[in-house]
Amino acid sequence: MAEQARRRHPGHAMPEETRDRFATIGELAVNAAREVADLIVNLDRTGFMALHNADDLIDNLEQSLLASVSDNDWSHGVRAGIDVALLARFYERFADQAASIARRLDYVTTGQLPKAPRG
């Protein structure tokens, strides 16, 4: 993510119309990281569902961003579309990793695989 921002400096790594969604994704990702850290320390089972829900929200935002760049009205060019798609994917993978850690910690706590669906 930082690499894409660096490559586009002094410009922006994403078009203005996508920034609110990326701000939301970023906030969700930071919260997911904090939740994972809390789970590691406290092994609180309620955190598993919170991370699963955050992962779902980030998945939905990623799909929304991909729909934007593939829309016929996308006016920012191929390069910006690739940047948006890559950044969205990086955030989505980050959320997947947080949810995976939560599933593993839930297993460590209970000895049973979590019932929430994967992906």
mmCIF file with all atom_site columns, C-alpha atoms in Angstrom:
data_model
loop_
_atom_site.group_PDB
_atom_site.id
_atom_site.type_symbol
_atom_site.label_atom_id
_atom_site.label_alt_id
_atom_site.label_comp_id
_atom_site.label_asym_id
_atom_site.label_entity_id
_atom_site.label_seq_id
_atom_site.pdbx_PDB_ins_code
_atom_site.Cartn_x
_atom_site.Cartn_y
_atom_site.Cartn_z
_atom_site.occupancy
_atom_site.B_iso_or_equiv
_atom_site.pdbx_formal_charge
_atom_site.auth_seq_id
_atom_site.auth_comp_id
_atom_site.auth_asym_id
_atom_site.auth_atom_id
_atom_site.pdbx_PDB_model_num
ATOM 1   C CA . MET A 1 1   ? 0.000   0.000   0.000   1.00 0.00 ? 1   MET A CA 1
ATOM 2   C CA . ALA A 1 2   ? 2.761   2.393   0.960   1.00 0.00 ? 2   ALA A CA 1
ATOM 3   C CA . GLU A 1 3   ? 4.650   1.446   -2.204  1.00 0.00 ? 3   GLU A CA 1
ATOM 4   C CA . GLN A 1 4   ? 1.720   2.480   -4.391  1.00 0.00 ? 4   GLN A CA 1
ATOM 5   C CA . ALA A 1 5   ? 1.399   5.783   -2.563  1.00 0.00 ? 5   ALA A CA 1
ATOM 6   C CA . ARG A 1 6   ? 5.143   6.378   -2.962  1.00 0.00 ? 6   ARG A CA 1
ATOM 7   C CA . ARG A 1 7   ? 5.046   5.604   -6.699  1.00 0.00 ? 7   ARG A CA 1
ATOM 8   C CA . ARG A 1 8   ? 2.257   8.117   -7.282  1.00 0.00 ? 8   ARG A CA 1
ATOM 9   C CA . HIS A 1 9   ? 3.736   10.892  -5.111  1.00 0.00 ? 9   HIS A CA 1
ATOM 10  C CA . PRO A 1 10  ? 3.128   13.853  -5.334  1.00 0.00 ? 10  PRO A CA 1
ATOM 11  C CA . GLY A 1 11  ? -0.126  12.692  -6.894  1.00 0.00 ? 11  GLY A CA 1
ATOM 12  C CA . HIS A 1 12  ? -2.688  10.448  -5.260  1.00 0.00 ? 12  HIS A CA 1
ATOM 13  C CA . ALA A 1 13  ? -2.739  6.646   -5.357  1.00 0.00 ? 13  ALA A CA 1
ATOM 14  C CA . MET A 1 14  ? -6.507  6.652   -5.775  1.00 0.00 ? 14  MET A CA 1
ATOM 15  C CA . PRO A 1 15  ? -9.117  8.870   -7.422  1.00 0.00 ? 15  PRO A CA 1
ATOM 16  C CA . GLU A 1 16  ? -11.163 11.189  -5.217  1.00 0.00 ? 16  GLU A CA 1
ATOM 17  C CA . GLU A 1 17  ? -14.380 9.200   -5.714  1.00 0.00 ? 17  GLU A CA 1
ATOM 18  C CA . THR A 1 18  ? -12.814 6.126   -4.074  1.00 0.00 ? 18  THR A CA 1
ATOM 19  C CA . ARG A 1 19  ? -11.230 7.815   -1.057  1.00 0.00 ? 19  ARG A CA 1
ATOM 20  C CA . ASP A 1 20  ? -14.209 7.530   1.298   1.00 0.00 ? 20  ASP A CA 1
ATOM 21  C CA . ARG A 1 21  ? -14.436 3.794   0.687   1.00 0.00 ? 21  ARG A CA 1
ATOM 22  C CA . PHE A 1 22  ? -10.698 3.397   1.214   1.00 0.00 ? 22  PHE A CA 1
ATOM 23  C CA . ALA A 1 23  ? -10.903 5.453   4.413   1.00 0.00 ? 23  ALA A CA 1
ATOM 24  C CA . THR A 1 24  ? -13.609 3.078   5.647   1.00 0.00 ? 24  THR A CA 1
ATOM 25  C CA . ILE A 1 25  ? -11.620 0.005   4.617   1.00 0.00 ? 25  ILE A CA 1
ATOM 26  C CA . GLY A 1 26  ? -8.523  1.398   6.326   1.00 0.00 ? 26  GLY A CA 1
ATOM 27  C CA . GLU A 1 27  ? -10.431 2.065   9.530   1.00 0.00 ? 27  GLU A CA 1
ATOM 28  C CA . LEU A 1 28  ? -11.904 -1.445  9.468   1.00 0.00 ? 28  LEU A CA 1
ATOM 29  C CA . ALA A 1 29  ? -8.446  -2.935  8.867   1.00 0.00 ? 29  ALA A CA 1
ATOM 30  C CA . VAL A 1 30  ? -6.895  -1.013  11.768  1.00 0.00 ? 30  VAL A CA 1
ATOM 31  C CA . ASN A 1 31  ? -9.753  -2.106  14.026  1.00 0.00 ? 31  ASN A CA 1
ATOM 32  C CA . ALA A 1 32  ? -9.281  -5.706  12.871  1.00 0.00 ? 32  ALA A CA 1
ATOM 33  C CA . ALA A 1 33  ? -5.583  -5.562  13.764  1.00 0.00 ? 33  ALA A CA 1
ATOM 34  C CA . ARG A 1 34  ? -6.433  -4.194  17.197  1.00 0.00 ? 34  ARG A CA 1
ATOM 35  C CA . GLU A 1 35  ? -9.081  -6.878  17.670  1.00 0.00 ? 35  GLU A CA 1
ATOM 36  C CA . VAL A 1 36  ? -6.570  -9.609  16.765  1.00 0.00 ? 36  VAL A CA 1
ATOM 37  C CA . ALA A 1 37  ? -4.089  -8.196  19.280  1.00 0.00 ? 37  ALA A CA 1
ATOM 38  C CA . ASP A 1 38  ? -6.832  -8.158  21.911  1.00 0.00 ? 38  ASP A CA 1
ATOM 39  C CA . LEU A 1 39  ? -7.814  -11.735 21.052  1.00 0.00 ? 39  LEU A CA 1
ATOM 40  C CA . ILE A 1 40  ? -4.229  -12.903 21.450  1.00 0.00 ? 40  ILE A CA 1
ATOM 41  C CA . VAL A 1 41  ? -4.041  -11.353 24.911  1.00 0.00 ? 41  VAL A CA 1
ATOM 42  C CA . ASN A 1 42  ? -7.553  -12.128 26.178  1.00 0.00 ? 42  ASN A CA 1
ATOM 43  C CA . LEU A 1 43  ? -8.852  -15.019 24.040  1.00 0.00 ? 43  LEU A CA 1
ATOM 44  C CA . ASP A 1 44  ? -12.285 -13.379 24.056  1.00 0.00 ? 44  ASP A CA 1
ATOM 45  C CA . ARG A 1 45  ? -14.605 -15.475 21.880  1.00 0.00 ? 45  ARG A CA 1
ATOM 46  C CA . THR A 1 46  ? -16.843 -12.516 20.954  1.00 0.00 ? 46  THR A CA 1
ATOM 47  C CA . GLY A 1 47  ? -13.928 -11.088 18.980  1.00 0.00 ? 47  GLY A CA 1
ATOM 48  C CA . PHE A 1 48  ? -14.157 -13.921 16.469  1.00 0.00 ? 48  PHE A CA 1
ATOM 49  C CA . MET A 1 49  ? -17.551 -12.797 15.181  1.00 0.00 ? 49  MET A CA 1
ATOM 50  C CA . ALA A 1 50  ? -16.489 -9.140  15.202  1.00 0.00 ? 50  ALA A CA 1
ATOM 51  C CA . LEU A 1 51  ? -13.555 -10.004 12.947  1.00 0.00 ? 51  LEU A CA 1
ATOM 52  C CA . HIS A 1 52  ? -15.706 -12.173 10.703  1.00 0.00 ? 52  HIS A CA 1
ATOM 53  C CA . ASN A 1 53  ? -18.161 -9.267  10.315  1.00 0.00 ? 53  ASN A CA 1
ATOM 54  C CA . ALA A 1 54  ? -15.349 -6.793  9.584   1.00 0.00 ? 54  ALA A CA 1
ATOM 55  C CA . ASP A 1 55  ? -14.000 -9.204  6.957   1.00 0.00 ? 55  ASP A CA 1
ATOM 56  C CA . ASP A 1 56  ? -17.447 -9.321  5.321   1.00 0.00 ? 56  ASP A CA 1
ATOM 57  C CA . LEU A 1 57  ? -17.682 -5.508  5.286   1.00 0.00 ? 57  LEU A CA 1
ATOM 58  C CA . ILE A 1 58  ? -14.244 -5.200  3.702   1.00 0.00 ? 58  ILE A CA 1
ATOM 59  C CA . ASP A 1 59  ? -15.179 -7.869  1.126   1.00 0.00 ? 59  ASP A CA 1
ATOM 60  C CA . ASN A 1 60  ? -18.263 -5.818  0.208   1.00 0.00 ? 60  ASN A CA 1
ATOM 61  C CA . LEU A 1 61  ? -16.252 -2.607  -0.088  1.00 0.00 ? 61  LEU A CA 1
ATOM 62  C CA . GLU A 1 62  ? -13.678 -4.377  -2.258  1.00 0.00 ? 62  GLU A CA 1
ATOM 63  C CA . GLN A 1 63  ? -16.464 -5.572  -4.566  1.00 0.00 ? 63  GLN A CA 1
ATOM 64  C CA . SER A 1 64  ? -17.856 -2.039  -4.713  1.00 0.00 ? 64  SER A CA 1
ATOM 65  C CA . LEU A 1 65  ? -14.450 -0.651  -5.697  1.00 0.00 ? 65  LEU A CA 1
ATOM 66  C CA . LEU A 1 66  ? -13.935 -3.345  -8.335  1.00 0.00 ? 66  LEU A CA 1
ATOM 67  C CA . ALA A 1 67  ? -17.378 -2.576  -9.754  1.00 0.00 ? 67  ALA A CA 1
ATOM 68  C CA . SER A 1 68  ? -16.422 1.110   -9.958  1.00 0.00 ? 68  SER A CA 1
ATOM 69  C CA . VAL A 1 69  ? -13.216 0.507   -11.910 1.00 0.00 ? 69  VAL A CA 1
ATOM 70  C CA . SER A 1 70  ? -14.915 -1.885  -14.326 1.00 0.00 ? 70  SER A CA 1
ATOM 71  C CA . ASP A 1 71  ? -17.857 0.436   -14.946 1.00 0.00 ? 71  ASP A CA 1
ATOM 72  C CA . ASN A 1 72  ? -18.083 2.084   -18.363 1.00 0.00 ? 72  ASN A CA 1
ATOM 73  C CA . ASP A 1 73  ? -18.248 5.462   -16.590 1.00 0.00 ? 73  ASP A CA 1
ATOM 74  C CA . TRP A 1 74  ? -14.786 5.004   -15.013 1.00 0.00 ? 74  TRP A CA 1
ATOM 75  C CA . SER A 1 75  ? -12.880 8.022   -16.316 1.00 0.00 ? 75  SER A CA 1
ATOM 76  C CA . HIS A 1 76  ? -9.546  7.701   -14.516 1.00 0.00 ? 76  HIS A CA 1
ATOM 77  C CA . GLY A 1 77  ? -7.770  5.375   -16.906 1.00 0.00 ? 77  GLY A CA 1
ATOM 78  C CA . VAL A 1 78  ? -6.322  1.905   -16.699 1.00 0.00 ? 78  VAL A CA 1
ATOM 79  C CA . ARG A 1 79  ? -3.434  2.798   -14.389 1.00 0.00 ? 79  ARG A CA 1
ATOM 80  C CA . ALA A 1 80  ? -5.720  4.278   -11.709 1.00 0.00 ? 80  ALA A CA 1
ATOM 81  C CA . GLY A 1 81  ? -8.058  1.309   -12.104 1.00 0.00 ? 81  GLY A CA 1
ATOM 82  C CA . ILE A 1 82  ? -5.194  -1.101  -11.515 1.00 0.00 ? 82  ILE A CA 1
ATOM 83  C CA . ASP A 1 83  ? -4.065  0.894   -8.471  1.00 0.00 ? 83  ASP A CA 1
ATOM 84  C CA . VAL A 1 84  ? -7.568  0.846   -6.987  1.00 0.00 ? 84  VAL A CA 1
ATOM 85  C CA . ALA A 1 85  ? -8.000  -2.870  -7.677  1.00 0.00 ? 85  ALA A CA 1
ATOM 86  C CA . LEU A 1 86  ? -4.624  -3.715  -6.117  1.00 0.00 ? 86  LEU A CA 1
ATOM 87  C CA . LEU A 1 87  ? -5.160  -1.551  -3.044  1.00 0.00 ? 87  LEU A CA 1
ATOM 88  C CA . ALA A 1 88  ? -8.626  -3.018  -2.525  1.00 0.00 ? 88  ALA A CA 1
ATOM 89  C CA . ARG A 1 89  ? -7.192  -6.520  -2.822  1.00 0.00 ? 89  ARG A CA 1
ATOM 90  C CA . PHE A 1 90  ? -4.401  -5.781  -0.327  1.00 0.00 ? 90  PHE A CA 1
ATOM 91  C CA . TYR A 1 91  ? -6.930  -4.596  2.242   1.00 0.00 ? 91  TYR A CA 1
ATOM 92  C CA . GLU A 1 92  ? -9.169  -7.586  1.549   1.00 0.00 ? 92  GLU A CA 1
ATOM 93  C CA . ARG A 1 93  ? -6.270  -9.997  2.115   1.00 0.00 ? 93  ARG A CA 1
ATOM 94  C CA . PHE A 1 94  ? -5.359  -8.201  5.335   1.00 0.00 ? 94  PHE A CA 1
ATOM 95  C CA . ALA A 1 95  ? -8.916  -8.698  6.606   1.00 0.00 ? 95  ALA A CA 1
ATOM 96  C CA . ASP A 1 96  ? -8.849  -12.351 5.521   1.00 0.00 ? 96  ASP A CA 1
ATOM 97  C CA . GLN A 1 97  ? -5.667  -12.868 7.532   1.00 0.00 ? 97  GLN A CA 1
ATOM 98  C CA . ALA A 1 98  ? -7.194  -11.237 10.624  1.00 0.00 ? 98  ALA A CA 1
ATOM 99  C CA . ALA A 1 99  ? -10.281 -13.458 10.332  1.00 0.00 ? 99  ALA A CA 1
ATOM 100 C CA . SER A 1 100 ? -8.055  -16.521 9.864   1.00 0.00 ? 100 SER A CA 1
ATOM 101 C CA . ILE A 1 101 ? -6.112  -15.694 13.024  1.00 0.00 ? 101 ILE A CA 1
ATOM 102 C CA . ALA A 1 102 ? -9.400  -15.263 14.888  1.00 0.00 ? 102 ALA A CA 1
ATOM 103 C CA . ARG A 1 103 ? -10.613 -18.686 13.691  1.00 0.00 ? 103 ARG A CA 1
ATOM 104 C CA . ARG A 1 104 ? -7.383  -20.290 14.860  1.00 0.00 ? 104 ARG A CA 1
ATOM 105 C CA . LEU A 1 105 ? -7.566  -18.568 18.235  1.00 0.00 ? 105 LEU A CA 1
ATOM 106 C CA . ASP A 1 106 ? -11.180 -19.657 18.606  1.00 0.00 ? 106 ASP A CA 1
ATOM 107 C CA . TYR A 1 107 ? -10.036 -23.217 17.933  1.00 0.00 ? 107 TYR A CA 1
ATOM 108 C CA . VAL A 1 108 ? -7.250  -22.862 20.526  1.00 0.00 ? 108 VAL A CA 1
ATOM 109 C CA . THR A 1 109 ? -9.814  -21.639 23.052  1.00 0.00 ? 109 THR A CA 1
ATOM 110 C CA . THR A 1 110 ? -12.543 -24.225 22.422  1.00 0.00 ? 110 THR A CA 1
ATOM 111 C CA . GLY A 1 111 ? -10.861 -27.156 20.710  1.00 0.00 ? 111 GLY A CA 1
ATOM 112 C CA . GLN A 1 112 ? -13.622 -26.958 18.069  1.00 0.00 ? 112 GLN A CA 1
ATOM 113 C CA . LEU A 1 113 ? -13.620 -25.383 14.649  1.00 0.00 ? 113 LEU A CA 1
ATOM 114 C CA . PRO A 1 114 ? -15.712 -22.177 14.543  1.00 0.00 ? 114 PRO A CA 1
ATOM 115 C CA . LYS A 1 115 ? -19.135 -22.505 12.932  1.00 0.00 ? 115 LYS A CA 1
ATOM 116 C CA . ALA A 1 116 ? -18.970 -19.242 10.959  1.00 0.00 ? 116 ALA A CA 1
ATOM 117 C CA . PRO A 1 117 ? -18.506 -19.811 7.220   1.00 0.00 ? 117 PRO A CA 1
ATOM 118 C CA . ARG A 1 118 ? -15.128 -19.078 5.679   1.00 0.00 ? 118 ARG A CA 1
ATOM 119 C CA . GLY A 1 119 ? -14.672 -16.516 2.925   1.00 0.00 ? 119 GLY A CA 1
#
